[in-house]
CSV table of C-alpha atoms and ligand atoms in Angstrom, one decimal:
chain,number,residue,atom,x,y,z
A,18,UNK,CA,0.0,0.0,0.0
A,19,UNK,CA,1.2,3.5,-0.8
A,20,UNK,CA,2.2,5.6,2.2
A,21,UNK,CA,0.0,8.6,1.3
A,22,UNK,CA,-3.7,8.6,0.8
A,23,UNK,CA,-5.6,11.1,-1.3
A,24,UNK,CA,-8.9,13.0,-1.2
A,25,UNK,CA,-11.6,10.6,-2.4
A,26,UNK,CA,-13.2,13.5,-4.3
A,27,UNK,CA,-10.4,15.6,-5.8
A,28,UNK,CA,-7.5,13.0,-5.6
A,29,UNK,CA,-5.1,15.6,-4.1
A,30,UNK,CA,-3.0,14.9,-1.0
A,31,UNK,CA,-3.3,16.2,2.5
A,32,UNK,CA,0.3,16.8,3.1
A,33,UNK,CA,3.7,17.1,1.4
A,34,UNK,CA,2.8,20.2,-0.7
A,35,UNK,CA,6.1,21.9,-1.7
A,36,UNK,CA,6.3,25.4,-3.1
A,37,UNK,CA,9.6,26.7,-4.7
A,38,UNK,CA,11.0,30.1,-3.9
A,39,UNK,CA,11.3,32.9,-6.5
A,40,UNK,CA,15.1,33.0,-6.0
A,41,UNK,CA,15.3,29.3,-6.2
A,42,UNK,CA,17.9,28.1,-8.8
A,43,UNK,CA,15.2,25.6,-10.0
A,44,UNK,CA,12.9,28.5,-11.2
A,45,UNK,CA,14.3,28.5,-14.8
A,46,UNK,CA,14.4,24.7,-14.9
A,47,UNK,CA,10.8,24.5,-13.7
A,48,UNK,CA,9.8,26.8,-16.5
A,49,UNK,CA,11.7,24.7,-19.1
A,50,UNK,CA,10.1,21.6,-17.6
A,51,UNK,CA,6.6,23.0,-18.0
A,52,UNK,CA,7.3,24.1,-21.6
A,53,UNK,CA,8.7,20.7,-22.5
A,54,UNK,CA,5.8,18.8,-21.0
A,55,UNK,CA,3.3,21.2,-22.6
A,56,UNK,CA,4.8,20.6,-26.0
A,57,UNK,CA,4.8,16.8,-25.5
A,58,UNK,CA,1.1,16.9,-24.4
A,59,UNK,CA,0.3,18.9,-27.5
A,60,UNK,CA,1.6,15.9,-29.4
A,61,UNK,CA,4.6,17.6,-31.1
A,62,UNK,CA,7.1,15.3,-29.5
A,63,UNK,CA,7.2,12.0,-27.8
A,64,UNK,CA,5.8,12.2,-24.3
A,65,UNK,CA,8.7,12.7,-22.0
A,66,UNK,CA,7.4,13.1,-18.5
A,67,UNK,CA,10.6,12.3,-16.7
A,68,UNK,CA,13.5,14.6,-16.2
A,69,UNK,CA,16.6,14.3,-18.3
A,70,UNK,CA,19.6,12.2,-17.4
A,71,UNK,CA,21.6,13.5,-14.5
A,72,UNK,CA,18.9,16.1,-13.5
A,73,UNK,CA,17.3,16.1,-10.1
A,74,UNK,CA,13.5,15.9,-10.5
A,75,UNK,CA,11.7,19.2,-9.7
A,76,UNK,CA,9.0,18.5,-7.1
A,77,UNK,CA,7.9,22.0,-6.1
A,78,UNK,CA,5.1,24.3,-7.4
A,79,UNK,CA,5.8,27.7,-9.0
A,80,UNK,CA,5.7,30.3,-6.2
A,81,UNK,CA,4.1,32.8,-8.7
A,82,UNK,CA,1.1,30.5,-9.1
A,83,UNK,CA,0.4,29.2,-5.6
A,84,UNK,CA,1.4,30.3,-2.1
A,85,UNK,CA,0.9,28.8,1.3
A,86,UNK,CA,-2.5,30.5,1.7
A,87,UNK,CA,-3.7,29.1,-1.6
A,88,UNK,CA,-2.9,25.5,-0.5
A,89,UNK,CA,-3.9,25.8,3.2
A,90,UNK,CA,-7.2,24.0,2.4
A,91,UNK,CA,-5.5,20.8,1.4
A,92,UNK,CA,-4.2,20.0,4.9
A,93,UNK,CA,-7.5,19.7,6.7
A,94,UNK,CA,-9.2,16.4,6.4
A,95,UNK,CA,-12.7,15.0,7.1
A,96,UNK,CA,-14.0,11.6,6.4
A,97,UNK,CA,-17.1,9.5,5.8
A,98,UNK,CA,-17.3,6.1,7.5
A,99,UNK,CA,-19.7,3.5,8.7
A,100,UNK,CA,-20.1,2.1,12.2
A,101,UNK,CA,-22.8,0.2,14.1
A,102,UNK,CA,-25.0,2.3,16.4
A,103,UNK,CA,-26.1,1.1,19.9
A,104,UNK,CA,-28.8,-1.1,18.3
A,105,UNK,CA,-26.3,-2.8,16.0
A,106,UNK,CA,-27.6,-1.0,12.9
A,107,UNK,CA,-25.0,0.3,10.5
A,108,UNK,CA,-24.9,4.1,10.3
A,109,UNK,CA,-22.8,6.3,8.2
A,110,UNK,CA,-21.0,9.2,9.9
A,111,UNK,CA,-19.2,12.4,8.9
A,112,UNK,CA,-16.2,13.2,10.9
A,113,UNK,CA,-15.2,16.7,12.1
A,114,UNK,CA,-11.9,18.2,11.0
A,115,UNK,CA,-8.6,16.6,11.5
A,116,UNK,CA,-5.3,15.9,9.8
A,117,UNK,CA,-3.6,13.2,7.9
A,118,UNK,CA,-1.2,11.4,10.2
A,119,UNK,CA,0.8,9.1,7.9
A,120,UNK,CA,0.8,5.7,6.3
A,121,UNK,CA,-2.9,5.9,5.4
A,122,UNK,CA,-4.0,7.0,8.9
A,123,UNK,CA,-6.3,9.9,9.7
A,124,UNK,CA,-6.7,11.7,13.1
A,125,UNK,CA,-10.1,13.3,13.2
A,126,UNK,CA,-12.8,14.4,15.7
A,127,UNK,CA,-16.0,12.4,15.8
A,128,UNK,CA,-19.2,13.7,17.4
A,129,UNK,CA,-18.9,16.0,20.3
A,130,UNK,CA,-15.7,14.5,21.8
A,131,UNK,CA,-12.6,16.7,22.0
A,132,UNK,CA,-10.2,13.8,21.5
A,133,UNK,CA,-9.2,12.7,18.0
A,134,UNK,CA,-10.0,9.2,16.7
A,135,UNK,CA,-7.6,7.4,14.3
A,136,UNK,CA,-9.0,5.7,11.1
A,137,UNK,CA,-7.4,3.8,8.2
A,138,UNK,CA,-8.3,5.4,4.8
A,139,UNK,CA,-9.6,3.0,2.2
A,140,UNK,CA,-8.2,0.0,4.2
A,141,UNK,CA,-9.9,-2.9,6.0
A,142,UNK,CA,-10.8,-0.8,8.9
A,143,UNK,CA,-10.7,-1.4,12.7
A,144,UNK,CA,-12.9,-3.2,15.2
A,145,UNK,CA,-14.8,0.0,15.8
A,146,UNK,CA,-15.2,0.9,12.1
A,147,UNK,CA,-14.9,-2.3,10.2
A,148,UNK,CA,-15.0,-0.9,6.6
A,149,UNK,CA,-12.9,1.7,4.8
A,150,UNK,CA,-13.3,5.4,5.6
A,151,UNK,CA,-13.3,7.9,2.8
A,152,UNK,CA,-11.1,10.9,3.4
A,153,UNK,CA,-11.8,14.3,1.8
A,154,UNK,CA,-11.4,18.0,1.9
A,155,UNK,CA,-14.5,19.8,3.1
A,156,UNK,CA,-14.7,22.1,0.1
A,157,UNK,CA,-14.6,19.0,-2.2
A,158,UNK,CA,-17.4,17.4,-0.2
A,159,UNK,CA,-19.4,20.6,-0.7
A,160,UNK,CA,-18.9,20.3,-4.5
A,161,UNK,CA,-20.1,16.7,-4.2
A,162,UNK,CA,-23.1,17.7,-2.2
A,163,UNK,CA,-24.0,20.3,-4.7
A,164,UNK,CA,-23.8,17.7,-7.6
A,165,UNK,CA,-26.0,15.3,-5.6
A,166,UNK,CA,-28.5,17.6,-4.0
A,167,UNK,CA,-28.1,21.1,-5.5
A,168,UNK,CA,-27.3,22.4,-2.0
A,169,UNK,CA,-24.3,22.2,0.4
A,170,UNK,CA,-26.2,21.0,3.4
A,171,UNK,CA,-25.2,17.4,4.4
A,172,UNK,CA,-28.7,16.9,5.8
A,173,UNK,CA,-30.1,16.6,2.2
A,174,UNK,CA,-28.0,13.6,1.3
A,175,UNK,CA,-28.5,10.0,2.3
A,176,UNK,CA,-25.2,9.3,4.0
A,177,UNK,CA,-25.6,5.5,4.0
A,178,UNK,CA,-26.2,5.5,0.3
A,179,UNK,CA,-23.3,7.8,-0.3
A,180,UNK,CA,-21.0,5.6,1.8
A,181,UNK,CA,-22.1,2.6,-0.3
A,182,UNK,CA,-21.6,4.5,-3.5
A,183,UNK,CA,-18.1,5.6,-2.6
A,184,UNK,CA,-17.2,2.1,-1.2
A,185,UNK,CA,-18.2,0.6,-4.5
A,186,UNK,CA,-15.6,2.8,-6.2
A,187,UNK,CA,-13.0,2.0,-3.5
A,188,UNK,CA,-9.8,0.2,-4.4
A,189,UNK,CA,-9.2,-1.8,-1.2
A,190,UNK,CA,-5.5,-1.7,-1.4
A,191,UNK,CA,-5.3,1.7,-3.0
A,192,UNK,CA,-4.9,5.3,-1.9
A,193,UNK,CA,-7.9,6.9,-3.7
A,194,UNK,CA,-11.1,6.0,-5.5
A,195,UNK,CA,-11.2,4.4,-8.9
A,196,UNK,CA,-12.4,7.5,-10.7
A,197,UNK,CA,-11.1,10.0,-13.3
A,198,UNK,CA,-9.1,12.5,-11.3
A,199,UNK,CA,-7.2,13.6,-14.5
A,200,UNK,CA,-3.7,12.8,-15.6
A,201,UNK,CA,-2.1,15.7,-13.7
A,202,UNK,CA,-3.4,14.3,-10.4
A,203,UNK,CA,-2.7,10.7,-11.2
A,204,UNK,CA,0.9,11.5,-12.0
A,205,UNK,CA,1.3,13.3,-8.6
A,206,UNK,CA,-0.2,10.3,-6.7
A,207,UNK,CA,3.1,8.5,-6.0
A,208,UNK,CA,4.0,6.8,-2.8
A,209,UNK,CA,3.9,10.3,-1.5
A,210,UNK,CA,2.2,13.3,-3.0
A,211,UNK,CA,4.5,14.9,-5.6
A,212,UNK,CA,4.1,18.7,-6.1
A,213,UNK,CA,4.7,18.6,-9.9
A,214,UNK,CA,5.2,22.0,-11.6
A,215,UNK,CA,2.6,22.7,-14.3
A,216,UNK,CA,-0.2,21.0,-12.2
A,217,UNK,CA,-0.6,24.0,-9.8
A,218,UNK,CA,-4.3,24.3,-10.8
A,219,UNK,CA,-5.0,21.0,-9.1
A,220,UNK,CA,-4.2,22.5,-5.7
A,221,UNK,CA,-6.2,25.8,-6.1
A,222,UNK,CA,-9.2,26.1,-3.9
A,223,UNK,CA,-12.3,25.2,-6.0
A,224,UNK,CA,-14.5,27.9,-4.6
A,225,UNK,CA,-16.8,30.0,-6.7
A,226,UNK,CA,-16.5,33.5,-5.2
A,227,UNK,CA,-13.6,34.8,-7.3
A,228,UNK,CA,-14.8,32.8,-10.2
A,229,UNK,CA,-18.0,34.8,-10.7
A,230,UNK,CA,-16.1,38.1,-10.4
A,231,UNK,CA,-13.7,37.1,-13.1
A,232,UNK,CA,-16.4,35.8,-15.4
A,233,UNK,CA,-18.5,39.0,-14.9
A,234,UNK,CA,-15.5,41.1,-15.7
A,235,UNK,CA,-14.7,39.1,-18.9
A,236,UNK,CA,-18.3,39.1,-20.0
A,237,UNK,CA,-18.5,42.8,-19.6
A,238,UNK,CA,-15.2,43.8,-21.3
A,239,UNK,CA,-14.4,41.0,-23.8
A,240,UNK,CA,-15.7,42.6,-27.1
A,241,UNK,CA,-15.2,39.3,-28.9
A,242,UNK,CA,-18.1,37.8,-26.9
A,243,UNK,CA,-20.5,40.4,-28.4
A,244,UNK,CA,-19.8,39.7,-32.1
A,245,UNK,CA,-23.1,39.0,-33.8
A,246,UNK,CA,-23.5,35.7,-35.6
A,247,UNK,CA,-22.0,35.7,-39.1
A,248,UNK,CA,-24.6,36.4,-41.8
A,249,UNK,CA,-25.4,33.4,-44.0
A,250,UNK,CA,-26.8,34.1,-47.5
A,251,UNK,CA,-28.8,31.0,-48.2
A,252,UNK,CA,-29.9,32.2,-51.7
A,253,UNK,CA,-32.1,29.4,-53.0
A,254,UNK,CA,-30.4,26.8,-50.9
A,255,UNK,CA,-32.5,24.7,-48.5
A,256,UNK,CA,-30.2,23.0,-46.0
A,257,UNK,CA,-31.1,19.4,-45.7
A,258,UNK,CA,-29.7,17.1,-43.1
A,259,UNK,CA,-30.7,13.8,-41.3
A,260,UNK,CA,-31.6,16.0,-38.3
A,261,UNK,CA,-34.0,18.1,-40.4
A,262,UNK,CA,-36.7,15.4,-40.1
A,263,UNK,CA,-36.7,15.6,-36.3
A,264,UNK,CA,-38.6,18.2,-34.2
A,265,UNK,CA,-36.3,21.2,-33.4
A,266,UNK,CA,-36.7,20.6,-29.7
A,267,UNK,CA,-35.3,17.1,-30.1
A,268,UNK,CA,-32.4,18.3,-32.2
A,269,UNK,CA,-31.7,20.9,-29.4
A,270,UNK,CA,-31.7,18.1,-26.8
A,271,UNK,CA,-29.3,16.0,-28.9
A,272,UNK,CA,-26.9,18.9,-29.4
A,273,UNK,CA,-27.0,19.8,-25.7
A,274,UNK,CA,-25.6,16.3,-24.9
A,275,UNK,CA,-22.5,16.8,-27.0
A,276,UNK,CA,-19.2,17.9,-25.4
A,277,UNK,CA,-18.1,21.5,-26.3
A,278,UNK,CA,-15.6,20.6,-29.1
A,279,UNK,CA,-18.0,18.2,-30.8
A,280,UNK,CA,-20.9,20.7,-30.7
A,281,UNK,CA,-18.7,23.4,-32.1
A,282,UNK,CA,-17.6,21.0,-35.0
A,283,UNK,CA,-21.2,20.1,-35.7
A,284,UNK,CA,-22.4,23.7,-35.9
A,285,UNK,CA,-19.5,24.3,-38.3
A,286,UNK,CA,-20.1,21.2,-40.4
A,287,UNK,CA,-23.8,21.4,-40.7
A,288,UNK,CA,-25.6,24.4,-42.0
A,289,UNK,CA,-28.9,23.0,-40.7
A,290,UNK,CA,-27.6,22.7,-37.2
A,291,UNK,CA,-25.9,26.1,-37.5
A,292,UNK,CA,-29.2,27.7,-38.4
A,293,UNK,CA,-31.3,26.1,-35.7
A,294,UNK,CA,-28.8,26.7,-32.9
A,295,UNK,CA,-28.5,30.4,-33.4
A,296,UNK,CA,-30.8,31.7,-30.7
A,297,UNK,CA,-29.6,32.7,-27.3
A,298,UNK,CA,-32.2,30.6,-25.6
A,299,UNK,CA,-30.6,27.4,-27.0
A,300,UNK,CA,-27.0,28.4,-25.8
A,301,UNK,CA,-28.2,29.6,-22.4
A,302,UNK,CA,-29.7,26.2,-21.9
A,303,UNK,CA,-26.5,24.5,-23.1
A,304,UNK,CA,-24.6,26.5,-20.6
A,305,UNK,CA,-27.0,25.5,-17.9
A,306,UNK,CA,-26.9,21.7,-18.7
A,307,UNK,CA,-23.3,21.3,-19.9
A,308,UNK,CA,-21.6,23.5,-17.2
A,309,UNK,CA,-23.3,22.6,-13.9
A,310,UNK,CA,-20.1,23.4,-12.1
A,311,UNK,CA,-20.6,27.0,-13.1
A,312,UNK,CA,-24.1,26.9,-11.5
A,313,UNK,CA,-25.4,28.7,-14.6
A,314,UNK,CA,-27.6,30.2,-15.9
A,315,UNK,CA,-28.6,31.4,-12.4
A,316,UNK,CA,-25.0,32.2,-11.6
A,317,UNK,CA,-24.4,35.5,-10.2
A,318,UNK,CA,-21.9,36.3,-13.0
A,319,UNK,CA,-24.3,35.9,-15.9
A,320,UNK,CA,-27.2,37.5,-14.1
A,321,UNK,CA,-25.2,40.6,-13.3
A,322,UNK,CA,-24.1,41.1,-16.9
A,323,UNK,CA,-27.6,40.6,-18.2
A,324,UNK,CA,-28.9,43.2,-15.7
A,325,UNK,CA,-26.2,45.6,-16.8
A,326,UNK,CA,-26.8,44.9,-20.5
A,327,UNK,CA,-30.5,45.7,-20.2
A,328,UNK,CA,-29.7,49.2,-18.8
A,329,UNK,CA,-27.0,50.0,-21.4
A,330,UNK,CA,-26.6,50.4,-25.1
A,331,UNK,CA,-24.0,47.7,-25.2
A,332,UNK,CA,-24.2,45.2,-28.0
A,333,UNK,CA,-25.8,42.1,-26.5
A,334,UNK,CA,-23.8,39.1,-25.6
A,335,UNK,CA,-23.6,36.3,-28.2
A,336,UNK,CA,-24.3,33.3,-26.0
A,337,UNK,CA,-22.8,30.8,-28.5
A,338,UNK,CA,-19.5,32.7,-28.2
A,339,UNK,CA,-19.9,32.9,-24.4
A,340,UNK,CA,-20.4,29.1,-24.2
A,341,UNK,CA,-17.3,28.5,-26.4
A,342,UNK,CA,-15.3,30.9,-24.4
A,343,UNK,CA,-16.3,29.4,-21.0
A,344,UNK,CA,-15.7,25.9,-22.3
A,345,UNK,CA,-12.2,26.7,-23.5
A,346,UNK,CA,-10.9,28.8,-20.5
A,347,UNK,CA,-12.2,26.4,-17.9
A,348,UNK,CA,-10.6,23.2,-19.4
A,349,UNK,CA,-8.2,21.7,-16.8
A,350,UNK,CA,-4.9,22.0,-18.6
A,351,UNK,CA,-1.3,21.3,-17.7
A,352,UNK,CA,0.7,24.6,-17.4
A,353,UNK,CA,-2.4,26.8,-16.6
A,354,UNK,CA,-1.3,30.2,-15.2
A,355,UNK,CA,-4.3,32.4,-14.6
A,356,UNK,CA,-5.0,32.1,-10.8
A,357,UNK,CA,-8.8,32.4,-11.1
A,358,UNK,CA,-9.3,30.2,-14.1
A,359,UNK,CA,-7.0,27.6,-12.4
A,360,UNK,CA,-9.7,27.5,-9.7
A,361,UNK,CA,-12.5,27.2,-12.3
A,362,UNK,CA,-10.7,24.4,-14.0
A,363,UNK,CA,-10.1,22.6,-10.7
A,364,UNK,CA,-13.8,22.9,-9.8
A,365,UNK,CA,-14.7,21.5,-13.3
A,366,UNK,CA,-12.3,18.6,-12.8
A,367,UNK,CA,-13.7,17.8,-9.4
A,368,UNK,CA,-17.3,18.1,-10.7
A,369,UNK,CA,-16.5,15.4,-13.2
A,370,UNK,CA,-15.5,13.0,-10.3
A,371,UNK,CA,-18.6,14.0,-8.4
A,372,UNK,CA,-20.8,13.0,-11.4
A,373,UNK,CA,-19.1,9.6,-11.3
A,374,UNK,CA,-19.9,9.3,-7.6
A,375,UNK,CA,-23.4,10.6,-8.3
A,376,UNK,CA,-24.1,7.8,-10.8
A,377,UNK,CA,-23.2,5.2,-8.2
A,378,UNK,CA,-25.2,7.1,-5.6
A,379,UNK,CA,-28.4,7.2,-7.8
A,380,UNK,CA,-28.1,3.6,-8.8
A,381,UNK,CA,-28.5,2.8,-5.1
A,382,UNK,CA,-32.1,4.0,-5.3
A,383,UNK,CA,-33.1,2.2,-8.5
B,20,LIG,ZN1,-10.2,17.2,-2.2
C-alpha cells in the first residue's frame, strides 16, 4: 500500500505540498520543464514526462502561481465512515476536522468529543469501524453535495447510500477511489504526493467567489463575446440534413448532450444545425446543462451582466461565443497560469469526479 492517501473527491493529497522560492535556482528549470511537457502533451514530441539524465526531479510548485495561503485548504481532512449504532444497525457518519497522520491513517474528531480518533483510509478498517473510511477536503465534499442535491447541506444527502456508492468505487489496497481525477493528479499520486510543476491548478481552492467576479469582468469587457453571428446568405439553398426530419426541440436536446468541441464542430459542419442553434435561448440552456459546475444560468456572473446589459446600449452578448469561451478557458490543462481560471478548471475537474460518484449514488435508489 502507498504511504500517502488522497482525497476521495479531488484526488489531491493532504500533506507534502512543496512550493519553490522565487530566487530558487530551479525556477528556470521549472519553467523549461513545464514548456517541455506542454509541447509533449500537445503531441509535437514523444511524451517525456521524466527529467533528463543527470537532472534532479523538480518537485515544487511555481511560487508565482500558488502560495501557502492558496494551498492551506489541502491540509484539513474530514471523512465519511460507517459504524454500528447502539442497536447494532450500520450508520454512516461524517467526521469533524482533523489531519492526515501518515501511512494511510487519519486523526479526526468524531461527534462532540474533543479527542481525536484514528481511522485507516480505504483500508480494511478497525474493530470499531470495520470498513474503509473515505477521506476528503470539506470544500470538495461541498462540490459533491451540490452535484448530488443542489445544496451544500449534508442533511439533504442519504449518507448511508453515499457511503455505499463511494465504497463501490473504493480500491481496497489503494490510496484513492477508482475515478477519473485527471492525468495531472494521477501523475502526482506516487508513494507520496508529488508537487509537480505545471499542475498548480489541481491545488487551487475550487470555490466560486472569485470565479463569478472574473467571469463577470470578462463578459463585460471582452468585445469578442459580443460579435453578432455571421450572416449566411442562403440564396435558394434549403439546407437538408438527417436531423431536419426531427422536431427542433429534439435536435436541441441531442446537441446539448455533445461535449463542447463536438458541438462546435457540428455547428461548423452542418448548415442546418448552425441555423437552428442560433438563438440565445438554446445556448443559455446548453450553458445550464453542460456547465453545472458553473451553477449557470442562475449564476451571479451571468445575471449581473444581463442586468447591466438591459440598462445600457451595449451590443448584447452572443451566448454561443460565451459558451465556447467558457468551455475553453475552464478546461483543466497542464501549465495553466491564470489564478482564477485555475480554480475554475479545478472545480470543473472535481465536478467530473462528483458526477461519477453521483451515478453510483443514484443507482442505489433504482
Ligand atoms: Zn479534495
